[in-house]
mmCIF file of N, CA and C in Angstrom:
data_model
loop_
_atom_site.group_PDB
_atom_site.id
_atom_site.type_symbol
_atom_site.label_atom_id
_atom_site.label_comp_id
_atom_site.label_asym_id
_atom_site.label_seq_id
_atom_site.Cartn_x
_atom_site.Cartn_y
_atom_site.Cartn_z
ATOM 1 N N UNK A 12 3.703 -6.664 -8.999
ATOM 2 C CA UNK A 12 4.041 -6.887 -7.594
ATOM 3 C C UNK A 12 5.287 -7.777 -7.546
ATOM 4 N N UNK A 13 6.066 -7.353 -7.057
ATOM 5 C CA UNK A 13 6.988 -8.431 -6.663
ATOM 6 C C UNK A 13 7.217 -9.457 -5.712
ATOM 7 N N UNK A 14 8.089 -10.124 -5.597
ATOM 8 C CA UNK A 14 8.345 -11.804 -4.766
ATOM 9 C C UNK A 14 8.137 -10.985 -3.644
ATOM 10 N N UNK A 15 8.987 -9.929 -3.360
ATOM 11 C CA UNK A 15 9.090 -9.073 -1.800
ATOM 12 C C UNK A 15 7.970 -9.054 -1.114
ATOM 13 N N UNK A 16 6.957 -8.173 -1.868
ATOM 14 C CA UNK A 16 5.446 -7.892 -2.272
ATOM 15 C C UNK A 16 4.657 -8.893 -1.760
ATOM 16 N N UNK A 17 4.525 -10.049 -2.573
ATOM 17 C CA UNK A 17 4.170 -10.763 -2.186
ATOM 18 C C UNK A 17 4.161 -12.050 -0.928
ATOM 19 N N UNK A 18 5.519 -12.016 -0.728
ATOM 20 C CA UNK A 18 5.345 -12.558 0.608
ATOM 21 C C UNK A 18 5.157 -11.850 2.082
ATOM 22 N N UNK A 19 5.203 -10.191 1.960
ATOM 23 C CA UNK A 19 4.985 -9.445 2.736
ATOM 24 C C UNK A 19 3.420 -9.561 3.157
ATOM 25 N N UNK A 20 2.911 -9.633 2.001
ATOM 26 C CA UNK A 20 1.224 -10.060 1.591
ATOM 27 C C UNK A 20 0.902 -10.956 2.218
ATOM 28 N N UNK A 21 1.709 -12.130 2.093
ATOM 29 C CA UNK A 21 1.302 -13.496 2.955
ATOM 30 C C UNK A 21 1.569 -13.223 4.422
ATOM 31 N N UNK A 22 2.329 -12.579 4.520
ATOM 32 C CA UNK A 22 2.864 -12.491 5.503
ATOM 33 C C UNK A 22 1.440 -12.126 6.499
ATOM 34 N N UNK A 23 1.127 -10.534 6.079
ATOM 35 C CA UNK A 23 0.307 -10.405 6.981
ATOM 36 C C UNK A 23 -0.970 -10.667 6.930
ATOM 37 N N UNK A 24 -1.374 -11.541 5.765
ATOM 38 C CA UNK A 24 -2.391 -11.852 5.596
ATOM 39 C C UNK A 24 -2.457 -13.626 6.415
ATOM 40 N N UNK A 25 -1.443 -14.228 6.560
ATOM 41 C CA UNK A 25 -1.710 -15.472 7.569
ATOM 42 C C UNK A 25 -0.891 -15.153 8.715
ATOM 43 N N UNK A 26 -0.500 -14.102 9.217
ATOM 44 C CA UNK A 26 -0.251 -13.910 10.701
ATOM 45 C C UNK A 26 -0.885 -13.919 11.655
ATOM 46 N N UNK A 27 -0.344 -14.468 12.468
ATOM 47 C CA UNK A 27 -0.788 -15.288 13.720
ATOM 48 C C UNK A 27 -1.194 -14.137 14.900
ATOM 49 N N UNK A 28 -0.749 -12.706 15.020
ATOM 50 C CA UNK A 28 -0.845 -12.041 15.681
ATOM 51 C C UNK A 28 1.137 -11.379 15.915
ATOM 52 N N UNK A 29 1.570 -12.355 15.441
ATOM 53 C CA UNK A 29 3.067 -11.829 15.441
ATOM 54 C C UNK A 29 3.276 -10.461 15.006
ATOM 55 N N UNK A 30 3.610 -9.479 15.886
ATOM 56 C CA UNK A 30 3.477 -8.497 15.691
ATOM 57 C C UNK A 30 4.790 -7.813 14.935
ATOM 58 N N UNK A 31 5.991 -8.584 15.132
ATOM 59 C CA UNK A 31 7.036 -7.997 14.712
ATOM 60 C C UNK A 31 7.383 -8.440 13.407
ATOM 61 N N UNK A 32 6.468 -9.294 12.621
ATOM 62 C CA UNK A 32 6.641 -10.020 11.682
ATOM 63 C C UNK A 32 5.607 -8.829 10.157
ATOM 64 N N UNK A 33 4.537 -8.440 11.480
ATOM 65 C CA UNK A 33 3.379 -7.945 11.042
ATOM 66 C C UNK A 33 4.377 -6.339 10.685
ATOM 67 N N UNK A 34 4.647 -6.109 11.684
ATOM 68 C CA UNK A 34 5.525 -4.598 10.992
ATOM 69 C C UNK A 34 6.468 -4.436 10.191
ATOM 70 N N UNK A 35 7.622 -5.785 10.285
ATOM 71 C CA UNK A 35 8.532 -5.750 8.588
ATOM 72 C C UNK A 35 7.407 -5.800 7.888
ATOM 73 N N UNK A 36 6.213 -6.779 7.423
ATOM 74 C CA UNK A 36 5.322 -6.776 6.305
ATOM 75 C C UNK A 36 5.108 -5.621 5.916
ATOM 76 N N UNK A 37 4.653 -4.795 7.237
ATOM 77 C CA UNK A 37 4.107 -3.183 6.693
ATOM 78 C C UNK A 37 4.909 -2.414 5.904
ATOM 79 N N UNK A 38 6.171 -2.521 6.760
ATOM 80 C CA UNK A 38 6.944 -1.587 6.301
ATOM 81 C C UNK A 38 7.740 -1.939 4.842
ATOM 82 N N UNK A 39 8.160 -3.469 5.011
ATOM 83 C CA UNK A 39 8.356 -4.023 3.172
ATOM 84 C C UNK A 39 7.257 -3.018 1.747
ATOM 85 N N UNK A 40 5.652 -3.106 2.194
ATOM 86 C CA UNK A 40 4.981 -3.071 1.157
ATOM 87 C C UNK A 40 4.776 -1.396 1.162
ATOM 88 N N UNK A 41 4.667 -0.636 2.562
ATOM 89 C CA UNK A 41 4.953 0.914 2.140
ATOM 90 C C UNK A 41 6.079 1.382 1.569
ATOM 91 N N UNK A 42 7.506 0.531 1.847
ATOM 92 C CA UNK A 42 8.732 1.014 1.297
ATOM 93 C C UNK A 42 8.428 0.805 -0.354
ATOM 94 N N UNK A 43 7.486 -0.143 -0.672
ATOM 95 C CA UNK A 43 7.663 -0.721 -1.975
ATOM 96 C C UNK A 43 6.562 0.694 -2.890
ATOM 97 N N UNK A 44 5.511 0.726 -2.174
ATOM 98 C CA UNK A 44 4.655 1.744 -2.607
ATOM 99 C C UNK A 44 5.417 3.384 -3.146
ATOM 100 N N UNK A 45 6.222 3.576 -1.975
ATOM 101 C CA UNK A 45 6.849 5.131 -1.704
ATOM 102 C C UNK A 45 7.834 5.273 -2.934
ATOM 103 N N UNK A 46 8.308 4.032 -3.594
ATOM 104 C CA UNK A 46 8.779 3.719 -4.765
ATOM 105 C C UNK A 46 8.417 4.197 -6.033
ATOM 106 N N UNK A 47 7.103 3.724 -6.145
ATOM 107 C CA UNK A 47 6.303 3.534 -7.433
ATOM 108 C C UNK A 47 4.976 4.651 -7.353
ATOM 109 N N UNK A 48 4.610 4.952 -6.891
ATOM 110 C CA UNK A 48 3.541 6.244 -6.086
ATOM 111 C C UNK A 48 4.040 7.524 -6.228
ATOM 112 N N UNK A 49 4.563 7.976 -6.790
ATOM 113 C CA UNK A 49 5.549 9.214 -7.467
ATOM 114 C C UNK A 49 4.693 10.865 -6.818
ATOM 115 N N UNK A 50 3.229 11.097 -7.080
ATOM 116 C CA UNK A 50 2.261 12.105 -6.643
ATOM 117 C C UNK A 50 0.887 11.605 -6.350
ATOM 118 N N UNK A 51 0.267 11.924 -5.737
ATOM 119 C CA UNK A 51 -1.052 12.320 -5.888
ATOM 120 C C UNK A 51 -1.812 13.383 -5.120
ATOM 121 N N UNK A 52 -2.976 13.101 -5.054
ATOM 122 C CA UNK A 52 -4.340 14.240 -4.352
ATOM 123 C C UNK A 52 -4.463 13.706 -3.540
ATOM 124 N N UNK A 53 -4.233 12.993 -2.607
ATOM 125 C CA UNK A 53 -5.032 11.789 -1.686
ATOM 126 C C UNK A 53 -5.575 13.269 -0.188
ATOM 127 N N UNK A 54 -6.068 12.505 0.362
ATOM 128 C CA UNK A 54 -6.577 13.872 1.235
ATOM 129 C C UNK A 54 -7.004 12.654 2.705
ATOM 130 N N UNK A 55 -6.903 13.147 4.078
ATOM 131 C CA UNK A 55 -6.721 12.158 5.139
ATOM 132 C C UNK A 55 -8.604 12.751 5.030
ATOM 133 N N UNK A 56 -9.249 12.029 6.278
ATOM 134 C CA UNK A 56 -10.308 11.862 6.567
ATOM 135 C C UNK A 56 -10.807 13.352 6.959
ATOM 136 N N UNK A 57 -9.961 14.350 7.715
ATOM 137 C CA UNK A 57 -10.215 15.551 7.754
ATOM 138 C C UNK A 57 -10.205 16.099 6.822
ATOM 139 N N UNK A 58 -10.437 15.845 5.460
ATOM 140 C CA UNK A 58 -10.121 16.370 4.083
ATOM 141 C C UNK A 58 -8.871 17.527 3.636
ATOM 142 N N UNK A 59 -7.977 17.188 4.744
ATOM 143 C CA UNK A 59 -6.720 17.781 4.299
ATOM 144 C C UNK A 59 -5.289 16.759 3.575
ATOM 145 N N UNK A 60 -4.646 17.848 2.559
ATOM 146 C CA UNK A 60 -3.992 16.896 1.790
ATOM 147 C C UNK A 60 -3.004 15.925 2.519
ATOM 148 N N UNK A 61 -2.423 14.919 2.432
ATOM 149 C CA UNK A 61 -1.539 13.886 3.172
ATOM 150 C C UNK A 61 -0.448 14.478 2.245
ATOM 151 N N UNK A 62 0.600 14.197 2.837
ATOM 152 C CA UNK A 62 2.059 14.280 2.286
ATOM 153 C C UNK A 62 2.173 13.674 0.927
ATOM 154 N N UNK A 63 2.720 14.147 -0.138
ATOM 155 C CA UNK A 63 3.753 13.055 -1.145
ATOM 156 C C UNK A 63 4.096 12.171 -0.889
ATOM 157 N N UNK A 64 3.805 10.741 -1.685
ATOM 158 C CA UNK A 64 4.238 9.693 -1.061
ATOM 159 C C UNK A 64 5.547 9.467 -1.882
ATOM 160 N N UNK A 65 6.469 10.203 -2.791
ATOM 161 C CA UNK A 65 7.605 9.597 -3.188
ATOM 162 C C UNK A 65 8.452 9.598 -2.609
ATOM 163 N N UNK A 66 9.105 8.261 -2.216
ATOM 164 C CA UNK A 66 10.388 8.469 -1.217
ATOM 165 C C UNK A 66 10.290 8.767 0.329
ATOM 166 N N UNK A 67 8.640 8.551 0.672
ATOM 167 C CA UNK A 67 8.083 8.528 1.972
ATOM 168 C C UNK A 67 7.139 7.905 2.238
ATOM 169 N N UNK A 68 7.906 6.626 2.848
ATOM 170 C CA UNK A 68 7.132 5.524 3.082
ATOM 171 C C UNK A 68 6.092 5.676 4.418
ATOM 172 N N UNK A 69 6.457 6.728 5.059
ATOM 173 C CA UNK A 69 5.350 6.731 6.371
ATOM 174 C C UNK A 69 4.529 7.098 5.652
ATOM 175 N N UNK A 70 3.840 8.026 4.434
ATOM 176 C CA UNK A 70 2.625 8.441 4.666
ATOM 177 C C UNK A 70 1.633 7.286 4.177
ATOM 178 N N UNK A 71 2.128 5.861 4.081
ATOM 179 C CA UNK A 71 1.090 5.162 3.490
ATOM 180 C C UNK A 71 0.857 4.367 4.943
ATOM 181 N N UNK A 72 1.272 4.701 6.020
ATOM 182 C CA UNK A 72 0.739 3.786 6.860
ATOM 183 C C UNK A 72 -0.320 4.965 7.916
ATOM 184 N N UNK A 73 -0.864 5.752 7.174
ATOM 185 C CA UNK A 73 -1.950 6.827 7.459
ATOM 186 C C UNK A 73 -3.087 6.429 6.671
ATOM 187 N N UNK A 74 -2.931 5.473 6.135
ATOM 188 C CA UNK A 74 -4.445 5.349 5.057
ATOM 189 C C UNK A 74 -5.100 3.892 5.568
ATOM 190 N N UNK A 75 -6.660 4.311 5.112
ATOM 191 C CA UNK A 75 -6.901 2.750 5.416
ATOM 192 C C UNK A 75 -7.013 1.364 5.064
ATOM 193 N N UNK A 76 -7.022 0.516 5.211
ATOM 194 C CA UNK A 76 -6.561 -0.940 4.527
ATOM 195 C C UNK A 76 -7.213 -0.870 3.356
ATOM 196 N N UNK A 77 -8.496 -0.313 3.149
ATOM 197 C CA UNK A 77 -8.834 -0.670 2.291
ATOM 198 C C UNK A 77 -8.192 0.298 0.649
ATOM 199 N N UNK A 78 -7.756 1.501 1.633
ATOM 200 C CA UNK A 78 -6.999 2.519 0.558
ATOM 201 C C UNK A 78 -5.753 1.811 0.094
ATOM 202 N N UNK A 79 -5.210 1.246 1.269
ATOM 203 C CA UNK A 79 -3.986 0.513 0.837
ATOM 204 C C UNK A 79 -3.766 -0.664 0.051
ATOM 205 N N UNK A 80 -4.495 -1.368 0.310
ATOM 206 C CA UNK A 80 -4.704 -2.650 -1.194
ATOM 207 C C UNK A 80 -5.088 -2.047 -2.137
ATOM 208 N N UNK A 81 -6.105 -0.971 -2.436
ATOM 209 C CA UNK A 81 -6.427 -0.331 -3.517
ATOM 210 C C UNK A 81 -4.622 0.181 -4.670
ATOM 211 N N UNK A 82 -4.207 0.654 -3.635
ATOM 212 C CA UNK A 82 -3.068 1.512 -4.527
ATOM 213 C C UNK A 82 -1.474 0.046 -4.713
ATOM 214 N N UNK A 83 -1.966 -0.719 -3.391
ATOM 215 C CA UNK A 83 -1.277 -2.229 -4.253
ATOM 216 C C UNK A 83 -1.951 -2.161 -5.481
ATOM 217 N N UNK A 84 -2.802 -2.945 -5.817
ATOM 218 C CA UNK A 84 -3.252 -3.645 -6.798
ATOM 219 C C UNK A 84 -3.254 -2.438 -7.998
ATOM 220 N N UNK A 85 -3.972 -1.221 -7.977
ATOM 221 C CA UNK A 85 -3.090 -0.130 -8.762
ATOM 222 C C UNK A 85 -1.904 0.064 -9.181
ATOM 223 N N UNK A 86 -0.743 -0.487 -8.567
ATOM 224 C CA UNK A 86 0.686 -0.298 -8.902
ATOM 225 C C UNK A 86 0.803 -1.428 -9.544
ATOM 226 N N UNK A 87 0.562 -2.658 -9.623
ATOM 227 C CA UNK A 87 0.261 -3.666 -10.022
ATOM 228 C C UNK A 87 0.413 -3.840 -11.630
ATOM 229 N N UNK A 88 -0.600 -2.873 -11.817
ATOM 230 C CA UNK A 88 -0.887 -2.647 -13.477
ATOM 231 C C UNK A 88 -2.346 -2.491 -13.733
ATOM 232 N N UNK A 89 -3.493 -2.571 -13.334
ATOM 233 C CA UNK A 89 -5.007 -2.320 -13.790
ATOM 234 C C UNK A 89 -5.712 -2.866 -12.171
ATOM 235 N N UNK A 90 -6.656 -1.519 -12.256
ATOM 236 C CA UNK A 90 -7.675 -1.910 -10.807
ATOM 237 C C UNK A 90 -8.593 -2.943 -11.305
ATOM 238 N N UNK A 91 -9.076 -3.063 -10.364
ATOM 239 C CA UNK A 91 -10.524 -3.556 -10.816
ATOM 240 C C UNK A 91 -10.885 -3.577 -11.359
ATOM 241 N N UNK A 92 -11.277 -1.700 -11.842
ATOM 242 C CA UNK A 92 -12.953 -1.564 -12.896
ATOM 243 C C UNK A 92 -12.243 -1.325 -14.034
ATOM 244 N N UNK A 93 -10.429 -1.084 -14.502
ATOM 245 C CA UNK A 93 -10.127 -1.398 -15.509
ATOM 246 C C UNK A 93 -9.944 -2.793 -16.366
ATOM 247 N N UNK A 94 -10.077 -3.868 -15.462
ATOM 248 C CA UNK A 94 -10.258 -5.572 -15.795
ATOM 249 C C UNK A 94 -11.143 -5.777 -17.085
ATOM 250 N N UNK A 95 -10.850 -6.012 -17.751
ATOM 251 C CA UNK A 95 -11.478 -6.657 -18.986
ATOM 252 C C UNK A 95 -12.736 -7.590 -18.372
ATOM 253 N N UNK A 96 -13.919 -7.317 -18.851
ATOM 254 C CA UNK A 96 -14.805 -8.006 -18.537
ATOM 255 C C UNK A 96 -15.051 -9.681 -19.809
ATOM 256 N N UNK A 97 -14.976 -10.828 -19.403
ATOM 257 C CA UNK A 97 -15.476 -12.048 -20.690
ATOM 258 C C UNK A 97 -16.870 -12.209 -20.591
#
């Protein structure tokens, strides 16, 4: 993740309701995604496929938050259930 990344993160994660602050954030961390997100299968709630996300940053603001931190922390370098357990 990068500095960008990450303060986009803060951003909308301690926003006040600022809404215009709240949409650079969005749009910082989908531009950053549409980057690194090259293909996939992803499929919207009607189980039809969503667009390619390379080089198209709108289709990540169709998914839901929780899809969307998922494929942060995926781009990242290891999810979750790949974490080394001690």
């Amino acid at each position: 993740i990068t500095i960008k990344e990450s303060l986009a993160l803060g951003i909308i994660k301690n926003s006040n309701e600022d809404e215009t602050k709240l949409n650079l954030a969005m749009n910082e961390i989908c531009e950053s995604l549409s980057k690194r997100v090259v293909d996939w299968n992803w499929t919207g709630i009607d189980g039809e496929p969503l667009a390619k996300p390379y080089k198209n940053s709108e289709v990540f603001k169709e998914l839901y938050n929780e899809e969307l931190l998922w494929l942060i922390t995926a781009t990242m370098g290891e999810t979750k259930g790949e974490q080394k357990k001690d």
